[in-house]
PDB file of C-alpha atoms in Angstrom:
ATOM      1  CA  LYS K 475      79.750  99.376 137.725  1.00 85.00           C
ATOM      2  CA  ILE K 476      75.983 100.093 138.626  1.00 88.00           C
ATOM      3  CA  ILE K 477      73.686  97.121 138.456  1.00 89.00           C
ATOM      4  CA  PRO K 478      70.020  97.298 138.736  1.00 92.00           C
ATOM      5  CA  ILE K 479      69.477  94.350 141.325  1.00 94.00           C
ATOM      6  CA  GLU K 480      66.843  92.751 138.817  1.00 95.00           C
ATOM      7  CA  GLU K 481      70.046  91.818 136.736  1.00 95.00           C
ATOM      8  CA  VAL K 482      71.322  90.041 139.439  1.00 96.00           C
ATOM      9  CA  LYS K 483      72.711  86.355 138.311  1.00 96.00           C
ATOM     10  CA  ASP K 484      70.235  85.309 141.653  1.00 96.00           C
ATOM     11  CA  GLU K 485      67.002  84.553 142.538  1.00 96.00           C
ATOM     12  CA  THR K 486      66.865  85.958 145.538  1.00 96.00           C
ATOM     13  CA  PHE K 487      68.506  89.103 144.732  1.00 97.00           C
ATOM     14  CA  ALA K 488      67.062  89.983 141.391  1.00 96.00           C
ATOM     15  CA  GLU K 489      63.060  88.560 142.842  1.00 97.00           C
ATOM     16  CA  LYS K 490      63.943  91.078 145.577  1.00 96.00           C
ATOM     17  CA  VAL K 491      63.232  88.565 147.905  1.00 96.00           C
ATOM     18  CA  LEU K 492      65.339  90.345 150.320  1.00 96.00           C
ATOM     19  CA  GLY K 493      64.722  93.724 149.854  1.00 95.00           C
ATOM     20  CA  ASP K 494      65.029  95.925 146.933  1.00 95.00           C
ATOM     21  CA  GLY K 495      68.143  97.719 146.260  1.00 93.00           C
ATOM     22  CA  ALA K 496      71.152  97.488 143.277  1.00 92.00           C
ATOM     23  CA  ALA K 497      74.247  95.899 142.887  1.00 92.00           C
ATOM     24  CA  VAL K 498      77.933  96.456 141.613  1.00 91.00           C
ATOM     25  CA  LEU K 499      80.558  95.276 139.645  1.00 92.00           C
ATOM     26  CA  PRO K 500      83.544  96.549 142.241  1.00 91.00           C
ATOM     27  CA  ASP K 501      86.957  96.581 141.316  1.00 89.00           C
ATOM     28  CA  THR K 502      88.950  97.002 144.553  1.00 88.00           C
ATOM     29  CA  GLY K 503      88.760  93.859 147.321  1.00 91.00           C
ATOM     30  CA  LEU K 504      87.227  96.206 150.053  1.00 85.00           C
ATOM     31  CA  VAL K 505      83.629  97.055 151.094  1.00 83.00           C
ATOM     32  CA  VAL K 506      83.242 100.330 152.876  1.00 78.00           C
ATOM     33  CA  SER K 507      80.313 101.449 155.659  1.00 73.00           C
ATOM     34  CA  PRO K 508      78.265 102.981 152.793  1.00 74.00           C
ATOM     35  CA  ALA K 509      76.558 105.383 155.749  1.00 77.00           C
ATOM     36  CA  ASP K 510      76.894 106.185 159.402  1.00 78.00           C
ATOM     37  CA  ALA K 511      75.809 102.508 160.800  1.00 80.00           C
ATOM     38  CA  THR K 512      76.291  99.442 163.064  1.00 82.00           C
ATOM     39  CA  VAL K 513      77.276  95.795 161.692  1.00 84.00           C
ATOM     40  CA  GLU K 514      74.315  93.769 162.822  1.00 86.00           C
ATOM     41  CA  THR K 515      76.440  90.332 162.180  1.00 86.00           C
ATOM     42  CA  VAL K 516      79.083  89.267 159.404  1.00 87.00           C
ATOM     43  CA  PHE K 517      78.109  86.327 157.963  1.00 91.00           C
ATOM     44  CA  GLY K 518      79.604  82.877 159.475  1.00 91.00           C
ATOM     45  CA  THR K 519      81.280  82.715 156.148  1.00 93.00           C
ATOM     46  CA  ASN K 520      82.395  85.825 156.143  1.00 93.00           C
ATOM     47  CA  HIS K 521      80.922  86.563 152.228  1.00 95.00           C
ATOM     48  CA  ALA K 522      78.196  89.857 153.357  1.00 93.00           C
ATOM     49  CA  VAL K 523      77.640  91.530 155.818  1.00 90.00           C
ATOM     50  CA  ASN K 524      73.835  93.340 157.482  1.00 90.00           C
ATOM     51  CA  LEU K 525      74.168  97.021 158.990  1.00 88.00           C
ATOM     52  CA  VAL K 526      71.773  98.922 160.184  1.00 87.00           C
ATOM     53  CA  THR K 527      72.562 102.372 159.998  1.00 85.00           C
ATOM     54  CA  ASP K 528      72.030 105.501 161.667  1.00 83.00           C
ATOM     55  CA  GLY K 529      69.068 106.835 159.945  1.00 86.00           C
ATOM     56  CA  GLY K 530      67.679 103.182 160.830  1.00 91.00           C
ATOM     57  CA  ALA K 531      67.757 101.744 157.153  1.00 91.00           C
ATOM     58  CA  GLU K 532      68.660  98.248 157.329  1.00 94.00           C
ATOM     59  CA  LEU K 533      71.960  97.163 154.635  1.00 93.00           C
ATOM     60  CA  LEU K 534      72.424  93.719 153.508  1.00 94.00           C
ATOM     61  CA  ILE K 535      75.717  93.858 151.327  1.00 93.00           C
ATOM     62  CA  HIS K 536      76.433  89.937 149.727  1.00 96.00           C
ATOM     63  CA  ILE K 537      79.942  89.859 148.530  1.00 96.00           C
ATOM     64  CA  GLY K 538      79.303  87.740 144.440  1.00 97.00           C
ATOM     65  CA  ILE K 539      77.099  85.095 143.958  1.00 97.00           C
ATOM     66  CA  ASP K 540      77.311  81.590 145.735  1.00 96.00           C
ATOM     67  CA  THR K 541      80.088  82.289 147.479  1.00 97.00           C
ATOM     68  CA  VAL K 542      79.493  81.452 151.190  1.00 96.00           C
ATOM     69  CA  LYS K 543      80.288  78.301 148.913  1.00 96.00           C
ATOM     70  CA  LEU K 544      84.020  79.012 150.109  1.00 97.00           C
ATOM     71  CA  LYS K 545      84.009  78.768 153.549  1.00 96.00           C
ATOM     72  CA  GLY K 546      85.901  81.712 154.166  1.00 95.00           C
ATOM     73  CA  ARG K 547      88.096  81.802 152.241  1.00 96.00           C
ATOM     74  CA  HIS K 548      89.642  84.497 150.794  1.00 97.00           C
ATOM     75  CA  PHE K 549      87.376  86.644 151.876  1.00 95.00           C
ATOM     76  CA  LYS K 550      88.894  88.707 155.948  1.00 89.00           C
ATOM     77  CA  PRO K 551      86.314  89.873 158.107  1.00 84.00           C
ATOM     78  CA  MET K 552      87.260  93.399 159.670  1.00 78.00           C
ATOM     79  CA  VAL K 553      84.213  94.306 162.053  1.00 75.00           C
ATOM     80  CA  LYS K 554      82.684  92.444 164.357  1.00 72.00           C
ATOM     81  CA  ASP K 555      79.185  92.280 165.495  1.00 69.00           C
ATOM     82  CA  GLY K 556      77.393  95.805 167.255  1.00 64.00           C
ATOM     83  CA  HIS K 557      80.747  97.465 165.938  1.00 61.00           C
ATOM     84  CA  ASN K 558      79.219 101.379 165.487  1.00 59.00           C
ATOM     85  CA  GLU K 559      81.972 103.300 164.819  1.00 55.00           C
ATOM     86  CA  LEU K 560      81.141 102.552 161.840  1.00 55.00           C
ATOM     87  CA  GLN K 561      81.911 105.457 159.787  1.00 49.00           C
ATOM     88  CA  GLN K 562      81.023 107.926 156.294  1.00 45.00           C
ATOM     89  CA  GLU K 563      83.961 109.649 155.287  1.00 41.00           C
ATOM     90  CA  LEU K 564      84.123 108.154 151.749  1.00 39.00           C
ATOM     91  CA  LEU K 565      81.527 111.175 150.337  1.00 36.00           C
ATOM     92  CA  ASP K 566      84.017 114.097 152.020  1.00 42.00           C
ATOM     93  CA  SER K 567      87.657 112.722 152.595  1.00 41.00           C
ATOM     94  CA  GLY K 568      88.494 109.563 150.399  1.00 44.00           C
ATOM     95  CA  GLN K 569      88.825 107.594 153.275  1.00 45.00           C
ATOM     96  CA  ALA K 570      86.314 104.829 154.777  1.00 51.00           C
ATOM     97  CA  GLU K 571      86.394 103.006 157.613  1.00 63.00           C
ATOM     98  CA  ILE K 572      86.666  99.257 156.023  1.00 67.00           C
ATOM     99  CA  ALA K 573      84.216  96.577 157.021  1.00 74.00           C
ATOM    100  CA  LEU K 574      84.903  93.479 155.337  1.00 83.00           C
ATOM    101  CA  GLU K 575      88.317  92.142 152.850  1.00 89.00           C
ATOM    102  CA  PHE K 576      88.984  90.023 149.931  1.00 95.00           C
ATOM    103  CA  ASP K 577      90.285  88.875 146.766  1.00 96.00           C
ATOM    104  CA  LEU K 578      88.764  89.539 144.195  1.00 96.00           C
ATOM    105  CA  ASP K 579      91.311  88.566 142.163  1.00 96.00           C
ATOM    106  CA  LYS K 580      91.403  84.372 143.705  1.00 97.00           C
ATOM    107  CA  ILE K 581      86.894  84.988 143.768  1.00 97.00           C
ATOM    108  CA  LYS K 582      87.413  84.885 140.724  1.00 97.00           C
ATOM    109  CA  GLU K 583      90.533  82.620 140.182  1.00 97.00           C
ATOM    110  CA  GLU K 584      87.898  80.315 141.427  1.00 96.00           C
ATOM    111  CA  GLY K 585      84.822  80.222 138.529  1.00 97.00           C
ATOM    112  CA  TYR K 586      82.490  83.365 141.340  1.00 97.00           C
ATOM    113  CA  ASP K 587      81.102  85.950 140.087  1.00 97.00           C
ATOM    114  CA  VAL K 588      81.307  88.439 141.859  1.00 97.00           C
ATOM    115  CA  THR K 589      78.722  91.055 141.751  1.00 96.00           C
ATOM    116  CA  THR K 590      77.853  92.107 144.980  1.00 95.00           C
ATOM    117  CA  SER K 591      74.052  93.120 146.170  1.00 95.00           C
ATOM    118  CA  VAL K 592      73.066  96.420 147.969  1.00 93.00           C
ATOM    119  CA  VAL K 593      69.892  95.167 149.371  1.00 95.00           C
ATOM    120  CA  VAL K 594      67.644  96.938 152.264  1.00 95.00           C
ATOM    121  CA  THR K 595      66.610  94.828 153.777  1.00 96.00           C
ATOM    122  CA  ASN K 596      63.450  96.845 155.762  1.00 95.00           C
ATOM    123  CA  SER K 597      63.286  98.773 152.256  1.00 93.00           C
ATOM    124  CA  GLY K 598      59.064  98.081 153.156  1.00 91.00           C
ATOM    125  CA  ASP K 599      59.517 101.105 155.925  1.00 92.00           C
ATOM    126  CA  TYR K 600      60.728 104.084 152.696  1.00 90.00           C
ATOM    127  CA  ALA K 601      58.185 105.119 150.172  1.00 88.00           C
ATOM    128  CA  ALA K 602      60.980 105.402 147.217  1.00 86.00           C
ATOM    129  CA  ILE K 603      64.500 103.985 146.849  1.00 84.00           C
ATOM    130  CA  ASP K 604      65.538 105.870 143.713  1.00 81.00           C
ATOM    131  CA  LYS K 605      69.159 103.628 142.391  1.00 79.00           C
ATOM    132  CA  GLU K 606      71.286 104.377 139.913  1.00 75.00           C
ATOM    133  CA  SER K 607      72.407 102.492 137.472  1.00 67.00           C
ATOM    134  CA  GLY K 608      75.507 102.491 135.347  1.00 67.00           C
ATOM    135  CA  GLU K 609      77.967 103.864 136.147  1.00 66.00           C
ATOM    136  CA  ALA K 610      81.277 104.525 138.369  1.00 66.00           C
ATOM    137  CA  VAL K 611      79.944 104.147 142.294  1.00 62.00           C
ATOM    138  CA  GLU K 612      83.889 105.889 144.099  1.00 63.00           C
ATOM    139  CA  LYS K 613      82.813 108.261 146.041  1.00 58.00           C
ATOM    140  CA  LYS K 614      79.323 109.358 144.924  1.00 65.00           C
ATOM    141  CA  PRO K 615      75.813 107.598 146.696  1.00 72.00           C
ATOM    142  CA  PHE K 616      74.370 105.349 144.535  1.00 77.00           C
ATOM    143  CA  LEU K 617      70.389 104.226 146.431  1.00 80.00           C
ATOM    144  CA  THR K 618      69.016 107.350 148.313  1.00 81.00           C
ATOM    145  CA  LEU K 619      66.110 106.240 150.126  1.00 87.00           C
ATOM    146  CA  THR K 620      62.805 109.142 151.369  1.00 86.00           C
ATOM    147  CA  GLY K 621      59.853 108.669 152.483  1.00 82.00           C
ATOM    148  CA  GLY K 622      60.794 106.274 155.765  1.00 71.00           C
ATOM    149  CA  ASN K 623      63.753 106.809 158.215  1.00 51.00           C
ATOM    150  CA  GLU K 624      66.266 108.364 156.675  1.00 45.00           C
TER     151      GLU K 624
END
C-alpha cells in the first residue's frame, strides 16, 4: 500500500526534510531497484540505500521507522556502494535486481513500524513529483518526476 509521505510517523520524512516522495507498507522483505540506477550508499546498518537513477534522480529508500536502532539485525544488503547495474525490469518482466533483503516479520516482532520511505532527495531539481496513494505498488510506478532530469 502506498502512503503519502506526510503521513509517515517520522517527522524527518513527514516534513520532507530530506525531500519529497512517498512511503509503502511492504508485504515482502525485498527492496528492488525502482529504476535504472547506481548504488551511491548502502547505510552501515543496512536499513537504507541511496540510489542515483540514470536520469539523475537521487533516491533514498529507508526501511522502517527508527530501524537504525536494530544495528543491521534482520537486514541483508545485496549490493555494494558503487554498484551500477541496477536495472528496472520489474515493470516489464516481474523481475528486478534486489538491492536489500530484510526479515519483515522479525522487524515487526521487535516492535518496529516497517513503513518504508522512498524520498527524492534532490526533489528541488524537479518541477513536480506526482504520487499515487492507497494503491498496491507491485509492478507499477508510484512516483513520477517531471520538469527536471526525468
